[in-house]
Coordinates of C-alpha atoms and ligand atoms in Angstrom, one line a residue:
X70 CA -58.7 4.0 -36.1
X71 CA -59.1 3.7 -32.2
X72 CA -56.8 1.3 -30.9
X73 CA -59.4 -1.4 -29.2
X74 CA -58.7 -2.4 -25.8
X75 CA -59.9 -5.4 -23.4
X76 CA -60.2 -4.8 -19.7
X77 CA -58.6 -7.6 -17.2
X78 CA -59.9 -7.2 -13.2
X79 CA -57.6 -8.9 -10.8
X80 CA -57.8 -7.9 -7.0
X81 CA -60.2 -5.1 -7.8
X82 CA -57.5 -4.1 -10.4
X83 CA -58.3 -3.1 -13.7
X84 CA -55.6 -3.4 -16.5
X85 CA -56.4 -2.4 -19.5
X86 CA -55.3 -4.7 -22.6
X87 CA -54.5 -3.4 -26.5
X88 CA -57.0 -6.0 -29.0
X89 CA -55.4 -7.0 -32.5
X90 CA -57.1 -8.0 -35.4
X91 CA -56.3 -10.1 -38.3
X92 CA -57.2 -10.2 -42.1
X93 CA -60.3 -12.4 -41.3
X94 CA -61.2 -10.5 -38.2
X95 CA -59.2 -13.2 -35.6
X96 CA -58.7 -11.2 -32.6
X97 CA -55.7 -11.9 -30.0
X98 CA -55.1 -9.4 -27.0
X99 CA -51.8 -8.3 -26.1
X100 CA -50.5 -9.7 -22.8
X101 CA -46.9 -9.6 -23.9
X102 CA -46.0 -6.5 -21.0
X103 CA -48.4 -8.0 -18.6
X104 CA -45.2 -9.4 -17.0
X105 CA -43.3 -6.0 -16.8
X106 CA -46.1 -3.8 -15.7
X107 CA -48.0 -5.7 -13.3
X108 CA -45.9 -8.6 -12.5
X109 CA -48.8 -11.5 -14.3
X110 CA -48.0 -14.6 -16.6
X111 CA -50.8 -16.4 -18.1
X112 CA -51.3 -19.9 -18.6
X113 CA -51.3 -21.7 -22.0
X114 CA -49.7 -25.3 -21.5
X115 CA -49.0 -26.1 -25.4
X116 CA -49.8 -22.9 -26.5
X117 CA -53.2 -24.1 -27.6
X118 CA -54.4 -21.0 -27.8
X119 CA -51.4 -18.5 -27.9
X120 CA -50.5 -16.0 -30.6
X121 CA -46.6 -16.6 -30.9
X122 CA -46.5 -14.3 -33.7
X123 CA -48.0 -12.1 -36.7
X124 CA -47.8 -14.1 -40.5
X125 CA -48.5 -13.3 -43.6
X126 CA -48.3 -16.7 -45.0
X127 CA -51.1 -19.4 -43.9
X128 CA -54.5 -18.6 -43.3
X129 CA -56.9 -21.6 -41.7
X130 CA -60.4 -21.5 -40.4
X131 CA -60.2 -24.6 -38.1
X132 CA -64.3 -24.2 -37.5
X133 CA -65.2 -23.7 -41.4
X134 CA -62.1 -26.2 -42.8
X135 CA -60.4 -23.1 -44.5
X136 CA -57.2 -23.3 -45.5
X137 CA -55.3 -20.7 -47.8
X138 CA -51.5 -20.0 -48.8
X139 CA -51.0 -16.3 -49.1
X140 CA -55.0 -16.0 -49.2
X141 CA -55.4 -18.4 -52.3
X142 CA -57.6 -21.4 -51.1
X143 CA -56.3 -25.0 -51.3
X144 CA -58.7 -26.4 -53.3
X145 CA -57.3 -24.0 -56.3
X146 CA -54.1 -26.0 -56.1
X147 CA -56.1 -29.1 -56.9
X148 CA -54.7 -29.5 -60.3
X149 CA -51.7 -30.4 -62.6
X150 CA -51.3 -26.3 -62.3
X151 CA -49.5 -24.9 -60.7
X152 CA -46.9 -27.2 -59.3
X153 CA -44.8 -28.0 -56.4
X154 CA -42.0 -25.5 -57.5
X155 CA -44.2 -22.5 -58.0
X156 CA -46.1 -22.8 -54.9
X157 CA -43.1 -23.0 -52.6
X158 CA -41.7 -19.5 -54.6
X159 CA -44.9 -18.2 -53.4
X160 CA -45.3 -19.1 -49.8
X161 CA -40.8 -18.3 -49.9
X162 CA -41.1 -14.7 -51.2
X163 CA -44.9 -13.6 -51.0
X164 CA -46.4 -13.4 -54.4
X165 CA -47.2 -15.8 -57.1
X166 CA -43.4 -15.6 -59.3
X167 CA -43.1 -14.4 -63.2
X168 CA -41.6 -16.9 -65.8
X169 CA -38.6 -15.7 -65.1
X170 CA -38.4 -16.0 -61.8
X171 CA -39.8 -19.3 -61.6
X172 CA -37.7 -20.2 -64.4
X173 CA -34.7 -19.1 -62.2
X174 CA -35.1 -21.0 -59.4
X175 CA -36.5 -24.1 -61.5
X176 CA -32.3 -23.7 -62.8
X177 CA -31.5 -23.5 -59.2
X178 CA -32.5 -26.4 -58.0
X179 CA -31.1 -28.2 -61.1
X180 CA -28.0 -26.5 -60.3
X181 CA -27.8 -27.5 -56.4
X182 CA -29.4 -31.5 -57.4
X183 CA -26.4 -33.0 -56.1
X184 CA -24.7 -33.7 -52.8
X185 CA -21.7 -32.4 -51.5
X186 CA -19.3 -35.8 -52.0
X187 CA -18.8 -35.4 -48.0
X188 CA -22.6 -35.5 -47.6
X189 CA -22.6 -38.4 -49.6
X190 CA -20.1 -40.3 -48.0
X191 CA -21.6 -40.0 -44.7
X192 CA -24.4 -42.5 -46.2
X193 CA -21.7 -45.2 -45.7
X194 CA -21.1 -44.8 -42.3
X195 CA -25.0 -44.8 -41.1
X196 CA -26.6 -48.2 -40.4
X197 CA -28.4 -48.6 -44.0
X198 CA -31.7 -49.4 -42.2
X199 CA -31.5 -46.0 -40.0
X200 CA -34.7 -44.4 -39.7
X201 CA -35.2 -42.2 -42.5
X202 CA -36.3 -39.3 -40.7
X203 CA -33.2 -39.3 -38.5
X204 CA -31.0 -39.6 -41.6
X205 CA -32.5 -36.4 -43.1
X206 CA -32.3 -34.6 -39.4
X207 CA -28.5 -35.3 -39.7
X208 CA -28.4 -34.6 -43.0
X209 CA -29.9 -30.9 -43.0
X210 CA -27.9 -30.3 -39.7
X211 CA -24.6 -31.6 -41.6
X212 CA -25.5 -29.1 -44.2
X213 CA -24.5 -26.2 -41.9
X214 CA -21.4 -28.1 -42.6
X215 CA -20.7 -28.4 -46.1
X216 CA -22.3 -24.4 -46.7
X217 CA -20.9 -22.2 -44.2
X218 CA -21.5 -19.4 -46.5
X219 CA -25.3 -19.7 -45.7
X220 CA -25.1 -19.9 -42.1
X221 CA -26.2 -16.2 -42.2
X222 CA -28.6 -15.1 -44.5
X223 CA -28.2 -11.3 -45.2
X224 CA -30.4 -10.7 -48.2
X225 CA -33.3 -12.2 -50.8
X226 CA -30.7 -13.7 -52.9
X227 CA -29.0 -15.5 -50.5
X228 CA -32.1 -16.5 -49.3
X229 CA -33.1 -17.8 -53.1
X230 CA -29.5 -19.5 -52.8
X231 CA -30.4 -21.7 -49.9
X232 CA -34.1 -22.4 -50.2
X233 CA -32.8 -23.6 -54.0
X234 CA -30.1 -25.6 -52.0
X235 CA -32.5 -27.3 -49.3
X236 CA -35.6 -27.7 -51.6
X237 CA -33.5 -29.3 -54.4
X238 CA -31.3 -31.3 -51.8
X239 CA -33.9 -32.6 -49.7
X240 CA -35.3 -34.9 -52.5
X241 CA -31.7 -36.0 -53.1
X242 CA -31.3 -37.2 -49.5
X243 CA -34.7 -39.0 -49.2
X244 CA -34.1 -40.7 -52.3
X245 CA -29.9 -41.8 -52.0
X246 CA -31.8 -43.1 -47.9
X247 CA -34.3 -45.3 -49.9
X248 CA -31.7 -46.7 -52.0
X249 CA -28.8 -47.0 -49.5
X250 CA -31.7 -49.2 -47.3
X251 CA -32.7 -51.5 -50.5
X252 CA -29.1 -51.8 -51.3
X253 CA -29.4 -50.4 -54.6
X254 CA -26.9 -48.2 -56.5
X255 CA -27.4 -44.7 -55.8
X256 CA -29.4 -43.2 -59.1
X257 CA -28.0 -39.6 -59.7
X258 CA -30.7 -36.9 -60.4
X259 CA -31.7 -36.1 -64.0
X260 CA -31.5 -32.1 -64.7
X261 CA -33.7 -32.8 -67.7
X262 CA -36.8 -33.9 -65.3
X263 CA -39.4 -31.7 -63.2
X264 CA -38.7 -31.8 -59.4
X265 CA -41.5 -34.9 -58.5
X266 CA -40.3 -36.9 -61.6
X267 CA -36.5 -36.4 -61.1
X268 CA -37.6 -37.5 -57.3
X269 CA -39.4 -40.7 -58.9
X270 CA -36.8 -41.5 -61.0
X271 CA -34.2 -41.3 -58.4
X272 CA -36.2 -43.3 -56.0
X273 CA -37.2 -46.2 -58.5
X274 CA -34.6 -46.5 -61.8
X275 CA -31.9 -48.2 -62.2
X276 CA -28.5 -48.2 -63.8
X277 CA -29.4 -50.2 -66.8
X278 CA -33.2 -48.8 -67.0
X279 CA -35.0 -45.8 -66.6
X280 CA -37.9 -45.3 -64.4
X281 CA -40.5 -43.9 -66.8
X282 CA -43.1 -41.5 -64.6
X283 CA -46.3 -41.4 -65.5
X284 CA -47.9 -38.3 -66.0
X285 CA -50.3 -39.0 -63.4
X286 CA -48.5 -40.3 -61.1
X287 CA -46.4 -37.2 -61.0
X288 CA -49.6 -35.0 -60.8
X289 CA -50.5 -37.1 -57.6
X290 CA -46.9 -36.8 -56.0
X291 CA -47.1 -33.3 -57.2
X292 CA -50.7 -32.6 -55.4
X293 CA -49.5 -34.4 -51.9
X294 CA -46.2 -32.0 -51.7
X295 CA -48.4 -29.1 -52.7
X296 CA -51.2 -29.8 -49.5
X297 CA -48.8 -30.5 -47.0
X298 CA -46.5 -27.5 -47.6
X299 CA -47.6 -25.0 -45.0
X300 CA -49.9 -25.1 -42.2
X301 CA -49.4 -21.7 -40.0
X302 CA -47.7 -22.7 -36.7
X303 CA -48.2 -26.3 -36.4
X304 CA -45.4 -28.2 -34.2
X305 CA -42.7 -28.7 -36.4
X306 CA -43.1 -24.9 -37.6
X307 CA -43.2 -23.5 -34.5
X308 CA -40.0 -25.8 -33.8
X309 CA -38.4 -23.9 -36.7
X310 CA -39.5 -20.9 -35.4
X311 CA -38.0 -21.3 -31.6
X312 CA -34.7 -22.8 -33.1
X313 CA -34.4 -19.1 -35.4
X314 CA -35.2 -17.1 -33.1
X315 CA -31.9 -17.4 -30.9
X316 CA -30.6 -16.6 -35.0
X317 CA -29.4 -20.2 -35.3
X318 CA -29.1 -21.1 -38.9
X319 CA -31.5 -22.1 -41.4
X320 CA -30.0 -26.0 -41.6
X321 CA -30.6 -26.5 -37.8
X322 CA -33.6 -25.0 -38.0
X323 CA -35.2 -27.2 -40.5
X324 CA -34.0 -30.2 -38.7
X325 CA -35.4 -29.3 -35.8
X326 CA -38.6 -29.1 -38.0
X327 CA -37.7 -32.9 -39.0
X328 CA -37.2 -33.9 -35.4
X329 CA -40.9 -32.4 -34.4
X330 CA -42.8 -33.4 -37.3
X331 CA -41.5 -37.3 -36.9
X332 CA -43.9 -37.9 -34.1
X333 CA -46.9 -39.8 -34.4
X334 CA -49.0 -37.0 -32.8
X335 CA -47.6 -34.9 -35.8
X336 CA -45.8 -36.3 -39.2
X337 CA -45.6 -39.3 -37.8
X338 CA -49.3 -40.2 -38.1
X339 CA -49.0 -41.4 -41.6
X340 CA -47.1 -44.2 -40.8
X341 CA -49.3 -45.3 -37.6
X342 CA -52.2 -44.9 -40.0
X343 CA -51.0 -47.5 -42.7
X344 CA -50.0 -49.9 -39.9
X345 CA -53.7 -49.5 -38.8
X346 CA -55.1 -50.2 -41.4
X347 CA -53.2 -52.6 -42.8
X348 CA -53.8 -54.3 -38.9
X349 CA -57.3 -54.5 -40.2
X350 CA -56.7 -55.6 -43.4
X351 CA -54.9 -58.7 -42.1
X352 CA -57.4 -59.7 -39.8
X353 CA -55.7 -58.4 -36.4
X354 CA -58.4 -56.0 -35.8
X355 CA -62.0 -55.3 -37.0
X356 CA -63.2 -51.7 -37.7
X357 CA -65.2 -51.8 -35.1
X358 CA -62.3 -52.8 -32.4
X359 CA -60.2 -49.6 -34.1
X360 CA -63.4 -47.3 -33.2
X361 CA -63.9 -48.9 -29.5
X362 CA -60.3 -49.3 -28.8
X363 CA -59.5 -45.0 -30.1
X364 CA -62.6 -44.1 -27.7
X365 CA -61.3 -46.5 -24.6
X366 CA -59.5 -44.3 -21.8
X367 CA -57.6 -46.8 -20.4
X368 CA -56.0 -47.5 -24.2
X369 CA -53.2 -45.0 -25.1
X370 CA -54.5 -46.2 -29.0
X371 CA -55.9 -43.4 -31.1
X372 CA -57.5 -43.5 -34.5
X373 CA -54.3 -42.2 -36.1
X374 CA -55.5 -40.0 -39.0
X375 CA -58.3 -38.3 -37.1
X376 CA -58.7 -35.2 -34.9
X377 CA -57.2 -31.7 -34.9
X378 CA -55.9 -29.1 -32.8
X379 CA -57.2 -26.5 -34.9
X380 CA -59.6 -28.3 -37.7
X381 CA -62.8 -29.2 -35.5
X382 CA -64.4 -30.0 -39.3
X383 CA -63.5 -31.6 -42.0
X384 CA -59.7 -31.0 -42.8
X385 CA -59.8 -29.9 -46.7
X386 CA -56.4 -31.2 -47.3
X387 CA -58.3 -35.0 -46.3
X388 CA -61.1 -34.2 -49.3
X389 CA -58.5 -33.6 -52.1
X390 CA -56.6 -36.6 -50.9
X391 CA -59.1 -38.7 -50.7
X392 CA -60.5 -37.9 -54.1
X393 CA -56.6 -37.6 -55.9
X394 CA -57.1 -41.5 -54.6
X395 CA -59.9 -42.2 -56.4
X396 CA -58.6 -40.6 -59.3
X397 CA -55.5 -42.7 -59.5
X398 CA -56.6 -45.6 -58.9
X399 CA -59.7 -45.0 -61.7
X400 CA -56.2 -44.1 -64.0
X401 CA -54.0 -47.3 -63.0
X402 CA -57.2 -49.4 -63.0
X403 CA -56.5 -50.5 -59.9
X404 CA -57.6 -50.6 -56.1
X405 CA -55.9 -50.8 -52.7
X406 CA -58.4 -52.6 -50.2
X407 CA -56.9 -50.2 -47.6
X408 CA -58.9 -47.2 -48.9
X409 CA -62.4 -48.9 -48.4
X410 CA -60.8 -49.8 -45.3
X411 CA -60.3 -46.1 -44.5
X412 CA -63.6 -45.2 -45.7
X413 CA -65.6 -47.4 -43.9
X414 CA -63.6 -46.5 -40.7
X415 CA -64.6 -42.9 -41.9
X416 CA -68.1 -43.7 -42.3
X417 CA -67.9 -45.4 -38.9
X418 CA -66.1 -42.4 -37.0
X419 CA -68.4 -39.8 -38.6
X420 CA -71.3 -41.6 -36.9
X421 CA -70.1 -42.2 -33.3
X422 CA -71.2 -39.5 -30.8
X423 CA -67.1 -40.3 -29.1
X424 CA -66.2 -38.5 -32.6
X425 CA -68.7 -36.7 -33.2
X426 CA -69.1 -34.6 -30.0
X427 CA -65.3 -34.1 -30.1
X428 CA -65.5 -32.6 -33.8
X429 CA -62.8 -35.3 -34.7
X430 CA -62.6 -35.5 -38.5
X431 CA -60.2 -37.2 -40.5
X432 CA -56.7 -35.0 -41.2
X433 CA -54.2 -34.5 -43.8
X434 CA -52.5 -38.1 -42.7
X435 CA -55.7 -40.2 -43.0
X436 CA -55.5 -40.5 -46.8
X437 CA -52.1 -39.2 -47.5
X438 CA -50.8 -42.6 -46.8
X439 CA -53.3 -44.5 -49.2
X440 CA -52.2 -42.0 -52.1
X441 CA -48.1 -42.1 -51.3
X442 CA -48.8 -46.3 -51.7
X443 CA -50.1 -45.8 -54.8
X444 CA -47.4 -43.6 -56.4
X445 CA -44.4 -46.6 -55.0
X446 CA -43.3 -44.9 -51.8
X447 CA -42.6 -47.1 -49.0
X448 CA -44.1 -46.6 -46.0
X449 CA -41.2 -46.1 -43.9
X450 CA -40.8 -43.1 -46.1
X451 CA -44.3 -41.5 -45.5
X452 CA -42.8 -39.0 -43.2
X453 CA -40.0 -38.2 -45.2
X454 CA -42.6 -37.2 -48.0
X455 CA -44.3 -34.8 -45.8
X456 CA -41.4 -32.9 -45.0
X457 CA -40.3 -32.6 -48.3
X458 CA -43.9 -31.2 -48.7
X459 CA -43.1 -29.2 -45.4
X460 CA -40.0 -27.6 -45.9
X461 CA -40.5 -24.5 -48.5
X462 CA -43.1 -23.5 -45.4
X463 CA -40.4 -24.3 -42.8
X464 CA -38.1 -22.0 -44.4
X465 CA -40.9 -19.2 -46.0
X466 CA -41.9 -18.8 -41.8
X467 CA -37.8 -18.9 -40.7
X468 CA -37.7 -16.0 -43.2
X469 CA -40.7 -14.0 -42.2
X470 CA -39.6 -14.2 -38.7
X471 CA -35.7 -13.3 -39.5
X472 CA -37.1 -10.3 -41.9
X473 CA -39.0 -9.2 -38.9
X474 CA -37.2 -6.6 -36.8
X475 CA -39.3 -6.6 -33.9
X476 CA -38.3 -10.3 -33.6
X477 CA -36.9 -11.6 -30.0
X478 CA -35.5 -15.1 -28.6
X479 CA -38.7 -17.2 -28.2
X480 CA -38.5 -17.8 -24.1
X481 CA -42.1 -18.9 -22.4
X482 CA -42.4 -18.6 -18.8
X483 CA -43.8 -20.9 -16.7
X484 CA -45.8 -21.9 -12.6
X485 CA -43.3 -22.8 -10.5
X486 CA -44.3 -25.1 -8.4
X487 CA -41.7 -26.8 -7.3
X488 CA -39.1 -26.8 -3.7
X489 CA -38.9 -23.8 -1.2
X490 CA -35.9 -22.8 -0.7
X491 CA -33.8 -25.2 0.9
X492 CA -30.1 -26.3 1.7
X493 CA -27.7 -28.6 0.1
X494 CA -27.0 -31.4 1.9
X495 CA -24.2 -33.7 2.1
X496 CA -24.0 -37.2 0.7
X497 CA -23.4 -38.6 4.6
X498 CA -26.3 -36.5 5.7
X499 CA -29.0 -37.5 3.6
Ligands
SDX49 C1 -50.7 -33.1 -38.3 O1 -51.1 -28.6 -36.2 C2 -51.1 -28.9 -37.5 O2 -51.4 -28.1 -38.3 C3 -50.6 -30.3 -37.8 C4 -50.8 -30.8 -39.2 C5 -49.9 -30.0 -40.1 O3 -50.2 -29.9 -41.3 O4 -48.8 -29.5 -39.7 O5 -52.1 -30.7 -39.6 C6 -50.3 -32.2 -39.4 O6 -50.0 -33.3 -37.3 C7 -52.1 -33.7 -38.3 C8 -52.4 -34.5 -37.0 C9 -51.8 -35.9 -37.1 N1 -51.9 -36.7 -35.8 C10 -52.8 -37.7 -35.7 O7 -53.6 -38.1 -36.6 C11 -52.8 -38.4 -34.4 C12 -54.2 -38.7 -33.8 N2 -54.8 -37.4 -33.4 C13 -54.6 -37.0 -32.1 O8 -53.6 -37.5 -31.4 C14 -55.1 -35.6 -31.8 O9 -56.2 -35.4 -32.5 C15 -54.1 -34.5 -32.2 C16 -52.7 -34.7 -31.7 C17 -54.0 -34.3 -33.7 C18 -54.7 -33.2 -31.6 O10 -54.5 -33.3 -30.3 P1 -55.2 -32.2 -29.3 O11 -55.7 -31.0 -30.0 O12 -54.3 -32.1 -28.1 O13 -56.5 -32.9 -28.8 P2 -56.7 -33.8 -27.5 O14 -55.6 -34.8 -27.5 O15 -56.8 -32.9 -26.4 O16 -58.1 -34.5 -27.8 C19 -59.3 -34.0 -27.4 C20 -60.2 -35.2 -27.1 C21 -59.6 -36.1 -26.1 O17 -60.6 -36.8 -25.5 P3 -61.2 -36.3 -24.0 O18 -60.0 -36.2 -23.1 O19 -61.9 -35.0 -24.3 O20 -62.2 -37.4 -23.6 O21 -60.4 -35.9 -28.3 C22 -59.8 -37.2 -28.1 C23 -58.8 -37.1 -26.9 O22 -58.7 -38.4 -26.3 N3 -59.0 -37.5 -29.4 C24 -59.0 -38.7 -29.9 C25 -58.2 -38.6 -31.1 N4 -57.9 -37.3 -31.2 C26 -58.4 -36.6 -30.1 N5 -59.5 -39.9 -29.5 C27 -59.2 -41.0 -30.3 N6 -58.5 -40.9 -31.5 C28 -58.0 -39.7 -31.9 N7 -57.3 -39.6 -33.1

């Protein structure tokens, strides 16, 4: 097949460029020895549109509100099967897993449940009220600590080792932060339980009485992990990405995935979304103020929950949210005002040409928030939630890019624009 080229003219030069395509027929052109050969840069400021790299993993269609992981579309995951578990083995190591295999890393994680007593410990010496997400930064940094032997990663068992270690872990350390802030007894995990009921029942029993999970509660928790556990090269990933690259560790890598994802631009947005609504729901702001206030330029506000770099339609993960709420709530016979809330701000969104000529939609934190209320977990723990979601992605995209040998030291240049050259002068002098 001829290789397809693209043809840049600069100073009545012409350079000829190589064209890739992708599965879907996404084409990027190669400007990577534009540098060596004729001396160029170009210009992305945030890499908006910038092909860091060639995955295997995520597949979205930000026009059409596509979204696949390893080319199986989201909405298939919309049900009780399969779980949590066997959809991070997938995006991890490429295919869909046999019993066995699934089975073997189910015994992993029950394995690797618990903290190193060191780990633990260091829960006494933070502030109990920390913010959770920098708890769990230091925690998955302090992990390099505790398991040296997986600083480097030399083969697909060690890499089931430590994805068993972080995925199992992670849960531990959100829950033992919740706990530690309530002033509750830590609750040790139960082997005996599935990985979003264990989760539960560490978050909410207690010493004298079991938490008792229902069945679709657990579904719900399940289905929220599940949609937020890999999004191609989103901030937090690409974090992950630029952290492995100089062939730092997986710990420190993920953190730096925590560290990204808790802004409010990013992960964060849960949280600012709740407060919103829950602004309105107390009276301190009408619907209508939200809209007026998101749209005003001289108001850093934003309607938290909406807009996407890449979604300019309807994000899908929002849909299955949004109807997993309905279905819960139909199941506890219940309601939370906040979701008509959130609808009607929707409704009010969908219909304003500010949103509407922007193709600003609601995302995967409008509902998420609405959903992670109904299940018990806190708000201040939203974030937490998605990057327990988040992390089998963080570490299937740390692996795809340490497998790769063609991989370099992520290292952007930049416009200078700054000082000619000049002297130093001295204190006196100046
Ligand atoms: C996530 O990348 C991923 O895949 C992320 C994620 C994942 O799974 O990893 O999907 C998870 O981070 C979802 C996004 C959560 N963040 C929020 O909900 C925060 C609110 N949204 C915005 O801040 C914004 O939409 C971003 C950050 C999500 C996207 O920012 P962009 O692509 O840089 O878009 P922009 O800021 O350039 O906005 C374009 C225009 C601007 O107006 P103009 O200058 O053209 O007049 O749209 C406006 C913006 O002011 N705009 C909004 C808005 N989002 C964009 N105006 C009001 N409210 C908003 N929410």
């Amino acid at each position: 097949m001829t290789q397809k080229k693209a043809k840049l003219l600069i100073d009545q030069k012409e350079i000829e460029l190589n064209v890739y395509s992708g599965t879907e027929g996404d084409e990027a052109i190669d400007i990577s020895r534009l540098y060596e050969e004729h001396r160029l840069t170009t210009y992305d400021p945030s890499l908006a549109n910038t092909a860091a790299c060639r995955s295997s993993i995520t597949y979205i269609d930000g026009e059409k509100g596509i979204l696949r992981y390893r080319g199986i579309p989201i909405e298939q995951f919309n049900r009780p099967r399969p779980n949590f578990i066997e959809v991070a083995w997938m995006l991890i190591f490429g295919r869909l897993p046999q019993q066995s295999e699934l089975l073997d890393f189910r015994n992993m994680l029950s394995e690797h449940e618990l903290l190193h007593e060191g780990l633990r410990n260091q829960f006494q010496v933070l502030p109990a009220k920390a913010p959770p997400m920098a708890i769990l930064s230091a925690m998955l940094s302090m992990m390099a600590c505790y398991y040296e032997e997986f600083l480097t990663l030399t083969d697909e068992k060690s890499f089931m080792e430590v994805a068993a270690r972080l995925i199992s872990k992670v849960r531990t350390i959100a829950a033992f932060t919740h706990r530690r802030a309530q002033g509750l007894p830590f609750i040790y995990p139960d082997p005996n339980l599935r990985y979003c009921a264990n989760f539960l029942h560490m978050m909410f029993s207690l010493p004298y009485r079991q938490f008792m999970v229902e069945p679709e509660v657990e579904d719900a928790l399940n289905l929220v992990l599940i949609l937020h556990a890999d999004h191609e090269q989103n901030c937090s990933t690409s974090a992950v990405r630029i952290v492995g690259s100089a062939k730092a560790n997986l710990f420190v890598s993920c953190s730096a995935g925590v560290n990204a994802l808790w802004g409010p631009l990013h992960g964060g947005a849960n949280v600012k979304v709740m407060e919103m609504l829950e602004s309105i729901h107390r009276g301190g702001l009408k619907p209508e103020e939200c809209i007026e206030k998101a749209k005003s330029k001289d108001n850093p506000f934003r309607l938290f929950g909406f807009g996407h770099r890449v979604y300019k339609n309807y994000d899908p993960r929002a849909k299955i949210l949004k109807a997993a709420c309905d279905r819960l709530f139909a199941k506890m016979q219940c309601n939370d005002p906040l979701l008509d809330i959130a609808r009607k701000l929707e409704e009010r969104a969908l219909n304003d040409p500010y949103f509407v000529d922007r193709k600003l939609y609601p995302n995967v934190d409008f509902y998420s928030g609405i959903l992670l209320r109904a299940i018990g977990i806190p708000t201040d723990m939203f974030t937490v939630m998605f990057a327990i979601g988040r992390l089998p992605g963080w570490i299937a995209q740390w692996k795809e890019q340490h497998d790769n040998p063609t991989t370099r030291i992520m290292r952007p240049r930049q416009i200078y624009e700054g000082n000619d050259i000049c002297d130093y002068t001295e204190i006196e002098d100046r």
